[in-house]
Tab-separated table of C-alpha atoms and ligand atoms in Angstrom:
chain	number	residue	atom	x	y	z
A	1	MET	CA	73.841	80.963	107.201
A	2	ASN	CA	75.081	81.931	103.928
A	3	ARG	CA	73.434	79.886	101.093
A	4	GLN	CA	75.756	80.630	98.444
A	5	PHE	CA	78.171	78.035	99.526
A	6	PRO	CA	77.780	74.409	98.284
A	7	ILE	CA	77.469	72.941	101.881
A	8	GLU	CA	77.148	69.311	101.149
A	9	GLN	CA	80.333	69.322	98.947
A	10	LEU	CA	82.366	71.440	101.490
A	11	ARG	CA	81.289	68.984	104.328
A	12	LYS	CA	82.836	66.068	102.554
A	13	LEU	CA	86.345	67.922	102.539
A	14	PRO	CA	88.921	67.867	105.430
A	15	THR	CA	89.227	71.269	106.972
A	16	PRO	CA	90.708	73.753	106.920
A	17	PHE	CA	90.829	74.698	103.379
A	18	TYR	CA	90.439	77.380	100.773
A	19	TYR	CA	87.389	77.511	98.662
A	20	TYR	CA	87.554	79.505	95.380
A	21	ASP	CA	84.435	80.562	93.626
A	22	LEU	CA	85.397	80.665	90.028
A	23	ALA	CA	82.259	82.083	88.724
A	24	LEU	CA	82.861	85.302	90.779
A	25	LEU	CA	86.588	85.164	89.677
A	26	ARG	CA	85.491	85.006	86.098
A	27	LYS	CA	83.064	87.740	86.425
A	28	THR	CA	85.718	89.926	88.126
A	29	LEU	CA	88.080	89.238	85.199
A	30	SER	CA	85.434	90.079	82.817
A	31	ALA	CA	84.786	93.418	84.639
A	32	ILE	CA	88.507	94.317	84.400
A	33	THR	CA	88.842	93.315	80.892
A	34	ASN	CA	85.693	95.211	79.899
A	35	GLU	CA	87.017	98.453	81.253
A	36	VAL	CA	90.487	97.979	79.940
A	37	ALA	CA	89.014	97.557	76.438
A	38	LYS	CA	87.774	101.164	76.748
A	39	TYR	CA	91.431	102.371	76.747
A	40	ALA	CA	93.737	101.675	73.676
A	41	ASN	CA	97.018	101.423	75.743
A	42	PHE	CA	96.091	99.963	79.146
A	43	GLU	CA	97.494	96.520	80.078
A	44	VAL	CA	96.852	94.732	83.330
A	45	HIS	CA	99.270	92.277	84.846
A	46	TYR	CA	97.917	89.959	87.555
A	47	ALA	CA	100.196	90.263	90.827
A	48	ILE	CA	100.686	86.606	91.416
A	49	LYS	CA	101.885	87.170	94.898
A	50	ALA	CA	98.284	87.514	96.051
A	51	ASN	CA	97.393	84.012	95.122
A	52	ALA	CA	99.466	81.512	93.094
A	53	ASN	CA	97.032	78.533	93.431
A	54	PRO	CA	97.534	76.886	90.089
A	55	LYS	CA	93.776	76.336	89.322
A	56	VAL	CA	93.306	80.138	90.097
A	57	LEU	CA	96.211	81.039	87.859
A	58	SER	CA	95.013	79.121	84.927
A	59	VAL	CA	91.590	80.986	84.963
A	60	ILE	CA	93.417	84.406	85.150
A	61	CYS	CA	95.803	83.229	82.505
A	62	GLU	CA	92.908	82.398	80.138
A	63	SER	CA	91.466	85.978	80.565
A	64	GLY	CA	94.497	87.428	78.888
A	65	LEU	CA	96.087	89.334	81.804
A	66	GLY	CA	99.893	89.380	81.938
A	67	ALA	CA	101.678	88.420	85.143
A	68	ASP	CA	103.669	90.532	87.664
A	69	CYS	CA	106.112	88.413	89.585
A	70	VAL	CA	108.279	89.183	92.742
A	71	SER	CA	110.737	86.217	92.839
A	72	GLY	CA	112.081	83.529	90.665
A	73	GLY	CA	109.603	81.122	92.012
A	74	VAL	CA	106.863	83.295	91.171
A	75	VAL	CA	108.262	83.705	87.495
A	76	ARG	CA	108.327	80.011	87.303
A	77	ALA	CA	104.677	79.759	88.606
A	78	SER	CA	103.629	82.163	86.008
A	79	LEU	CA	105.289	80.344	82.969
A	80	GLU	CA	103.959	77.016	84.332
A	81	ALA	CA	100.502	78.657	84.331
A	82	GLY	CA	100.978	79.481	80.802
A	83	PHE	CA	101.438	83.176	80.973
A	84	PRO	CA	103.308	84.371	77.917
A	85	SER	CA	106.805	85.402	78.740
A	86	ASP	CA	106.365	88.781	76.818
A	87	LYS	CA	103.795	89.644	79.512
A	88	ILE	CA	105.849	88.812	82.412
A	89	VAL	CA	107.267	91.798	84.555
A	90	TYR	CA	109.429	91.107	87.589
A	91	ALA	CA	110.091	93.405	90.494
A	92	GLY	CA	111.661	92.770	93.785
A	93	VAL	CA	114.567	94.530	95.832
A	94	GLY	CA	116.616	91.455	96.177
A	95	LYS	CA	116.847	89.551	92.901
A	96	ASP	CA	119.380	86.599	93.171
A	97	ASP	CA	121.475	85.543	90.175
A	98	TRP	CA	119.430	82.295	89.513
A	99	GLU	CA	116.373	84.582	89.500
A	100	ILE	CA	117.717	87.101	86.943
A	101	ASN	CA	119.074	84.141	84.932
A	102	LEU	CA	115.612	82.601	84.854
A	103	GLY	CA	114.004	85.867	83.704
A	104	LEU	CA	116.682	86.223	80.855
A	105	ASP	CA	116.498	82.569	79.764
A	106	ASN	CA	112.698	83.142	79.303
A	107	ASP	CA	113.001	86.618	77.618
A	108	ILE	CA	110.500	88.219	80.069
A	109	LEU	CA	108.948	91.640	79.109
A	110	CYS	CA	110.809	93.680	81.788
A	111	PHE	CA	112.845	93.608	85.006
A	112	ASN	CA	111.570	96.118	87.323
A	113	VAL	CA	114.888	97.346	88.627
A	114	GLU	CA	115.257	98.755	92.424
A	115	SER	CA	118.901	99.985	92.524
A	116	LEU	CA	122.103	100.612	90.613
A	117	ALA	CA	123.704	97.661	92.051
A	118	GLU	CA	121.004	95.277	90.684
A	119	LEU	CA	121.204	97.024	87.189
A	120	GLU	CA	124.856	96.299	86.988
A	121	VAL	CA	124.282	92.660	87.877
A	122	ILE	CA	121.617	92.245	85.344
A	123	ASN	CA	123.860	93.812	82.636
A	124	GLU	CA	126.608	91.438	83.538
A	125	LEU	CA	124.479	88.351	83.546
A	126	ALA	CA	122.738	89.404	80.332
A	127	ALA	CA	126.124	89.802	78.609
A	128	LEU	CA	127.142	86.422	79.511
A	129	LYS	CA	124.149	85.117	77.526
A	130	ASN	CA	124.429	87.505	74.774
A	131	LYS	CA	121.175	88.999	75.539
A	132	VAL	CA	119.761	92.563	76.056
A	133	ALA	CA	117.379	92.639	78.979
A	134	ASN	CA	114.576	95.168	79.152
A	135	VAL	CA	114.499	97.141	82.312
A	136	ALA	CA	112.107	99.578	83.942
A	137	PHE	CA	113.161	101.619	86.945
A	138	ARG	CA	110.966	101.358	90.042
A	139	ILE	CA	110.831	104.908	91.376
A	140	ASN	CA	109.834	105.645	94.950
A	141	PRO	CA	107.279	108.359	94.371
A	142	ASN	CA	107.269	109.413	98.032
A	143	VAL	CA	103.365	109.276	97.999
A	144	GLY	CA	101.591	107.988	101.012
A	145	ALA	CA	98.595	105.983	100.890
A	146	HIS	CA	95.742	105.716	103.340
A	147	THR	CA	96.223	101.983	104.255
A	148	HIS	CA	97.860	99.979	107.120
A	149	ALA	CA	101.595	101.021	107.710
A	150	ASN	CA	102.837	97.538	106.805
A	151	ILE	CA	101.436	97.620	103.385
A	152	THR	CA	102.430	101.199	102.148
A	153	THR	CA	105.384	101.069	100.001
A	154	GLY	CA	105.848	104.263	98.065
A	155	LEU	CA	107.211	106.493	101.079
A	156	ALA	CA	110.851	107.752	100.913
A	157	GLU	CA	111.509	105.539	104.195
A	158	ASN	CA	110.485	102.327	102.533
A	159	LYS	CA	113.209	99.943	101.167
A	160	PHE	CA	111.541	99.931	97.731
A	161	GLY	CA	112.778	101.559	94.569
A	162	ILE	CA	115.115	104.375	93.489
A	163	SER	CA	114.688	107.810	94.735
A	164	MET	CA	113.430	110.525	92.310
A	165	GLU	CA	116.658	112.423	92.494
A	166	ASP	CA	118.526	109.264	91.221
A	167	MET	CA	116.203	108.608	88.344
A	168	ILE	CA	117.854	110.680	85.563
A	169	PRO	CA	121.387	109.676	86.569
A	170	ILE	CA	120.463	105.952	86.599
A	171	ILE	CA	118.717	106.260	83.222
A	172	ASN	CA	121.726	108.053	81.861
A	173	LYS	CA	123.890	105.377	83.110
A	174	THR	CA	121.886	102.714	81.129
A	175	SER	CA	122.874	104.138	77.869
A	176	SER	CA	126.399	103.354	78.367
A	177	MET	CA	125.586	99.661	79.272
A	178	SER	CA	125.132	97.264	76.237
A	179	ASN	CA	123.035	94.595	77.749
A	180	VAL	CA	120.176	96.475	79.306
A	181	LYS	CA	117.585	98.393	77.591
A	182	PHE	CA	115.753	101.214	79.313
A	183	ILE	CA	111.978	100.779	78.619
A	184	GLY	CA	109.888	102.097	81.397
A	185	LEU	CA	109.265	103.524	84.782
A	186	HIS	CA	107.510	101.623	87.617
A	187	PHE	CA	105.674	102.719	90.610
A	188	HIS	CA	103.717	101.021	93.425
A	189	ILE	CA	102.526	103.123	96.496
A	190	GLY	CA	100.839	100.258	98.604
A	191	SER	CA	97.953	97.890	98.837
A	192	GLN	CA	94.331	97.908	99.908
A	193	ILE	CA	93.664	101.587	98.819
A	194	LEU	CA	90.173	102.557	98.460
A	195	GLU	CA	90.664	106.294	98.214
A	196	MET	CA	91.066	107.301	94.494
A	197	ASP	CA	92.744	110.379	95.631
A	198	ASP	CA	95.769	108.370	96.660
A	199	PHE	CA	96.020	107.158	92.908
A	200	VAL	CA	95.551	110.761	91.767
A	201	ALA	CA	98.465	111.816	93.815
A	202	LEU	CA	100.537	109.185	92.313
A	203	CYS	CA	99.256	110.393	88.799
A	204	HIS	CA	100.360	113.893	89.563
A	205	ARG	CA	103.862	112.669	90.796
A	206	VAL	CA	104.219	110.661	87.463
A	207	ASN	CA	103.271	113.878	85.503
A	208	GLU	CA	105.890	115.974	87.249
A	209	LEU	CA	108.521	113.307	86.521
A	210	GLN	CA	107.538	112.789	82.915
A	211	ASP	CA	107.790	116.661	82.375
A	212	LEU	CA	111.161	116.501	83.859
A	213	LEU	CA	112.115	113.735	81.733
A	214	ASP	CA	110.886	115.716	78.589
A	215	GLU	CA	113.397	118.471	79.527
A	216	HIS	CA	115.977	115.962	79.289
A	217	GLN	CA	114.785	114.649	75.919
A	218	ILE	CA	114.309	111.200	77.809
A	219	TYR	CA	111.315	109.319	76.209
A	220	VAL	CA	109.793	106.480	78.104
A	221	GLU	CA	107.603	103.699	76.419
A	222	ASN	CA	105.970	102.075	79.377
A	223	ILE	CA	104.659	103.582	82.703
A	224	ASN	CA	103.733	100.826	85.254
A	225	VAL	CA	101.687	102.133	88.339
A	226	GLY	CA	101.630	98.985	90.185
A	227	GLY	CA	98.551	97.771	91.931
A	228	GLY	CA	96.739	98.540	95.241
A	229	LEU	CA	93.210	98.803	94.533
A	230	GLY	CA	91.446	97.590	97.658
A	231	ILE	CA	88.146	95.511	98.187
A	232	SER	CA	85.332	95.710	100.450
A	233	TYR	CA	86.156	93.501	103.344
A	234	GLU	CA	82.970	94.696	105.101
A	235	ALA	CA	80.530	93.732	102.239
A	236	PRO	CA	82.002	90.715	100.326
A	237	ASP	CA	78.441	89.798	99.215
A	238	SER	CA	77.056	93.142	98.083
A	239	GLU	CA	80.487	94.628	96.936
A	240	SER	CA	81.916	91.406	95.492
A	241	ILE	CA	83.498	93.222	92.533
A	242	PRO	CA	85.611	96.278	92.933
A	243	ASP	CA	84.866	99.461	91.053
A	244	PHE	CA	87.181	98.890	88.142
A	245	GLU	CA	85.429	101.699	86.138
A	246	ASP	CA	86.261	104.356	88.723
A	247	TYR	CA	89.779	103.066	89.110
A	248	PHE	CA	90.785	102.932	85.376
A	249	ALA	CA	88.878	106.192	84.595
A	250	THR	CA	90.816	107.949	87.410
A	251	TYR	CA	94.100	106.971	85.694
A	252	ALA	CA	92.708	107.899	82.309
A	253	LYS	CA	91.752	111.345	83.516
A	254	HIS	CA	94.779	112.339	85.635
A	255	LEU	CA	97.820	110.609	84.126
A	256	LYS	CA	99.169	112.480	81.196
A	257	LEU	CA	99.962	109.524	79.073
A	258	ARG	CA	101.964	110.306	75.867
A	259	PRO	CA	100.317	108.820	72.678
A	260	TYR	CA	103.325	106.434	72.243
A	261	GLN	CA	103.030	105.118	75.853
A	262	THR	CA	101.545	101.849	77.292
A	263	LEU	CA	100.119	102.333	80.825
A	264	HIS	CA	100.528	98.937	82.976
A	265	PHE	CA	98.856	98.153	85.988
A	266	GLU	CA	99.503	95.135	88.816
A	267	LEU	CA	96.491	94.310	90.268
A	268	GLY	CA	96.461	91.517	92.990
A	269	ARG	CA	93.920	91.564	95.633
A	270	ALA	CA	91.214	93.471	93.522
A	271	VAL	CA	91.382	90.274	91.123
A	272	VAL	CA	91.360	87.336	93.585
A	273	GLY	CA	90.463	88.871	96.960
A	274	GLN	CA	86.652	88.198	97.134
A	275	CYS	CA	86.441	84.871	95.354
A	276	GLY	CA	88.263	83.023	98.130
A	277	SER	CA	87.036	81.887	101.686
A	278	LEU	CA	88.809	79.840	104.247
A	279	ILE	CA	86.523	77.223	105.352
A	280	SER	CA	86.993	75.878	108.881
A	281	LYS	CA	85.325	73.580	111.447
A	282	VAL	CA	84.414	74.468	114.867
A	283	LEU	CA	86.136	72.354	117.141
A	284	TYR	CA	84.754	73.654	120.466
A	285	VAL	CA	82.578	76.381	121.895
A	286	LYS	CA	84.011	77.432	125.042
A	287	GLN	CA	82.345	79.426	127.673
A	288	GLY	CA	84.610	82.060	128.938
A	289	HIS	CA	83.789	84.901	131.546
A	290	ASN	CA	81.261	87.232	129.928
A	291	LYS	CA	82.241	85.792	126.647
A	292	GLN	CA	82.318	82.501	124.501
A	293	PHE	CA	84.797	81.447	122.240
A	294	ALA	CA	84.337	79.762	118.830
A	295	ILE	CA	87.647	77.649	118.603
A	296	LEU	CA	88.314	76.759	114.965
A	297	ASP	CA	90.583	74.223	113.307
A	298	ALA	CA	91.833	77.044	111.047
A	299	GLY	CA	94.510	79.502	112.701
A	300	MET	CA	96.873	82.239	111.832
A	301	THR	CA	99.032	79.611	109.991
A	302	ASP	CA	96.274	79.362	107.324
A	303	LEU	CA	95.335	83.098	107.194
A	304	ILE	CA	97.810	85.434	108.965
A	305	ARG	CA	96.102	88.616	107.868
A	306	PRO	CA	94.291	89.425	111.164
A	307	ALA	CA	97.421	88.530	113.331
A	308	LEU	CA	99.747	90.582	111.095
A	309	TYR	CA	97.772	93.448	109.972
A	310	GLN	CA	94.669	93.609	112.480
A	311	ALA	CA	92.834	92.915	109.241
A	312	TYR	CA	89.173	92.552	109.363
A	313	HIS	CA	87.541	89.538	107.637
A	314	GLN	CA	83.587	88.917	107.627
A	315	ILE	CA	82.941	85.412	109.234
A	316	ASP	CA	79.779	83.317	108.563
A	317	ASN	CA	78.594	80.420	110.080
A	318	ILE	CA	77.435	78.570	106.844
A	319	THR	CA	75.803	75.498	108.539
A	320	SER	CA	73.519	77.232	111.183
A	321	ASP	CA	70.242	79.292	111.068
A	322	GLU	CA	69.808	79.464	114.733
A	323	ALA	CA	69.541	82.832	116.408
A	324	ILE	CA	72.542	85.122	116.621
A	325	GLU	CA	75.021	84.967	119.369
A	326	VAL	CA	78.457	86.814	119.980
A	327	TYR	CA	81.592	84.943	119.791
A	328	ASP	CA	85.336	85.577	119.789
A	329	VAL	CA	86.514	83.622	116.827
A	330	VAL	CA	89.928	81.995	117.519
A	331	GLY	CA	92.258	79.392	116.024
A	332	PRO	CA	94.231	76.708	117.753
A	333	ILE	CA	97.697	78.124	117.530
A	334	CYS	CA	99.739	78.767	120.750
A	335	GLU	CA	99.860	82.584	120.151
A	336	SER	CA	97.449	85.162	121.689
A	337	SER	CA	97.292	86.948	118.316
A	338	ASP	CA	95.710	83.983	116.860
A	339	VAL	CA	92.162	85.530	116.661
A	340	PHE	CA	90.168	85.925	113.647
A	341	GLY	CA	87.628	88.395	115.135
A	342	LYS	CA	86.370	89.702	118.441
A	343	ASP	CA	82.644	90.070	119.264
A	344	VAL	CA	81.560	88.593	116.085
A	345	ARG	CA	77.732	88.242	115.551
A	346	LEU	CA	77.018	84.689	114.208
A	347	ASN	CA	74.337	82.245	114.033
A	348	LYS	CA	74.611	80.054	117.104
A	349	ALA	CA	77.454	77.727	116.720
A	350	LYS	CA	78.118	74.056	117.770
A	351	ARG	CA	80.918	71.637	117.390
A	352	GLY	CA	81.259	70.650	113.664
A	353	ASP	CA	79.698	73.676	112.116
A	354	LEU	CA	81.428	75.109	109.193
A	355	PHE	CA	82.588	78.672	109.334
A	356	ALA	CA	83.585	80.688	106.187
A	357	ILE	CA	86.185	83.441	106.619
A	358	ARG	CA	85.402	85.580	103.764
A	359	SER	CA	87.332	87.963	101.333
A	360	ALA	CA	90.395	85.545	101.796
A	361	GLY	CA	91.291	84.969	98.063
A	362	ALA	CA	94.322	87.355	98.292
A	363	TYR	CA	97.319	87.001	100.768
A	364	GLY	CA	95.476	83.989	102.242
A	365	GLU	CA	96.742	80.652	101.084
A	366	ILE	CA	99.782	82.093	99.716
A	367	MET	CA	100.863	83.426	103.047
A	368	ALA	CA	100.213	80.150	104.793
A	369	SER	CA	102.947	78.703	107.008
A	370	GLY	CA	103.864	75.563	108.785
A	371	TYR	CA	104.178	76.996	112.224
A	372	ASN	CA	103.269	74.522	114.933
A	373	CYS	CA	104.039	71.810	112.395
A	374	ARG	CA	100.867	72.207	110.841
A	375	ALA	CA	99.969	71.225	107.134
A	376	LEU	CA	99.392	73.698	104.650
A	377	PRO	CA	95.824	74.322	103.816
A	378	LYS	CA	94.692	72.997	100.423
A	379	GLY	CA	92.553	74.902	97.754
A	380	TYR	CA	89.452	73.594	96.168
A	381	THR	CA	87.597	75.347	93.444
A	382	SER	CA	83.854	75.518	92.681
A	383	ASP	CA	84.461	73.789	89.359
A	384	GLU	CA	85.935	70.753	91.092
A	385	LEU	CA	83.087	70.565	93.504
A	386	ALA	CA	80.277	71.172	90.949
B	1	LLP	N1	103.004	95.490	92.478
B	1	LLP	C1	103.838	95.604	93.554
B	1	LLP	C2	105.169	95.881	93.069
B	1	LLP	C3	103.509	95.168	94.724
B	1	LLP	O1	104.482	95.125	95.842
B	1	LLP	C4	102.183	94.722	95.221
B	1	LLP	C5	101.852	94.159	96.381
B	1	LLP	C6	101.366	94.527	94.220
B	1	LLP	C7	101.688	95.008	92.805
B	1	LLP	C8	99.932	94.023	94.187
B	1	LLP	O2	99.172	94.852	95.100
B	1	LLP	P1	97.631	94.772	95.271
B	1	LLP	O3	97.036	94.918	94.103
B	1	LLP	O4	97.597	93.282	95.585
B	1	LLP	O5	97.353	95.537	96.346
B	1	LLP	N2	100.107	90.813	102.385
B	1	LLP	C9	99.431	92.001	102.443
B	1	LLP	C10	99.713	92.908	101.054
B	1	LLP	C11	100.900	93.173	100.644
B	1	LLP	C12	101.163	93.686	99.050
B	1	LLP	C13	102.544	93.506	98.592
B	1	LLP	N3	102.704	94.077	97.316
B	1	LLP	C14	98.053	91.966	102.781
B	1	LLP	O6	97.561	90.786	103.134
B	1	LLP	O7	97.247	92.961	102.858
């Protein structure tokens, strides 16, 4: 049993749903803003792709963070939540014309451009509006990260960004275009990264590229190192806030920022991961051969991470104090991969118990699908239930 959940209030809501602990979210945001305040020229944008629940977004927006967007829909969500347009950056390998136009109409801070073809389209669309779009180039740094293969993005084989060899030609090309202005370089090596050495490797690569740019008298105002800081899925209670001090200090120490430069970060999971849990009801306890199954009303349609990345999420039976038993915790979807955890030690479960699947604030609700004609899960916050 985990006593931090408001069980009585949760019991009244139709399951499954996401529950967001906004007190933890606010503490996490203060930890970030306090660390960032130590450095004159660091700016953090929240990567909205991790969680775009409007109630969560409004708390993040209040903290003063900017927004990192990956589609027109996300740009719209960021504007609706109140993020100022001059704090919005927009990356993505395949931006459609309407998405670029939305960014142009709202004068966003920067398009993180991923190909020459895209740069040309932004230039044309900006010309039609008599505007000049700020662009940064997303460079593929060919730096691997110690994380799941599906969420590493900075290797040469990945579809993202522009190769290092093409960096100077594309920057030079920009100077002959009237409706785009080159303002920065962008990088992102992957997600759920816990080894600071991976970020150190990125810093070294950025330093090398900056030295090369100096030789060509190319000066860059903004360096954006993306996101990727991981969270502790193993210990959501004792390690509920990531080590932001170490993270920002790593960049301060290893990245040779020029005095006129701003260093941007795009953190998603580290901001929202620990504040969210998927709350689900036990439908049945089924005795199998040599094992028992706790069958939940939540499935991979509500939280796809275990099925897609073999991700571990701690599971708590928040309504039982009985002795520990071992269960395979599964969902109701017609797929063998619809499993939240195997051999999970839990307080003895019975029909109607509530389980909390922890550390589900990032890439949980936002990745839910309607597979099996299921309804999308709702999200409730601690503020609403108080
Ligand atoms: N910036 C860019 C360009 C990104 O592609 C991402 C995430 C971020 C920032 C934020 O990364 P974070 O700080 O959250 O690691 N669905 C996967 C994660 C995909 C991450 C995609 N890009 C998962 O559930 O683990």
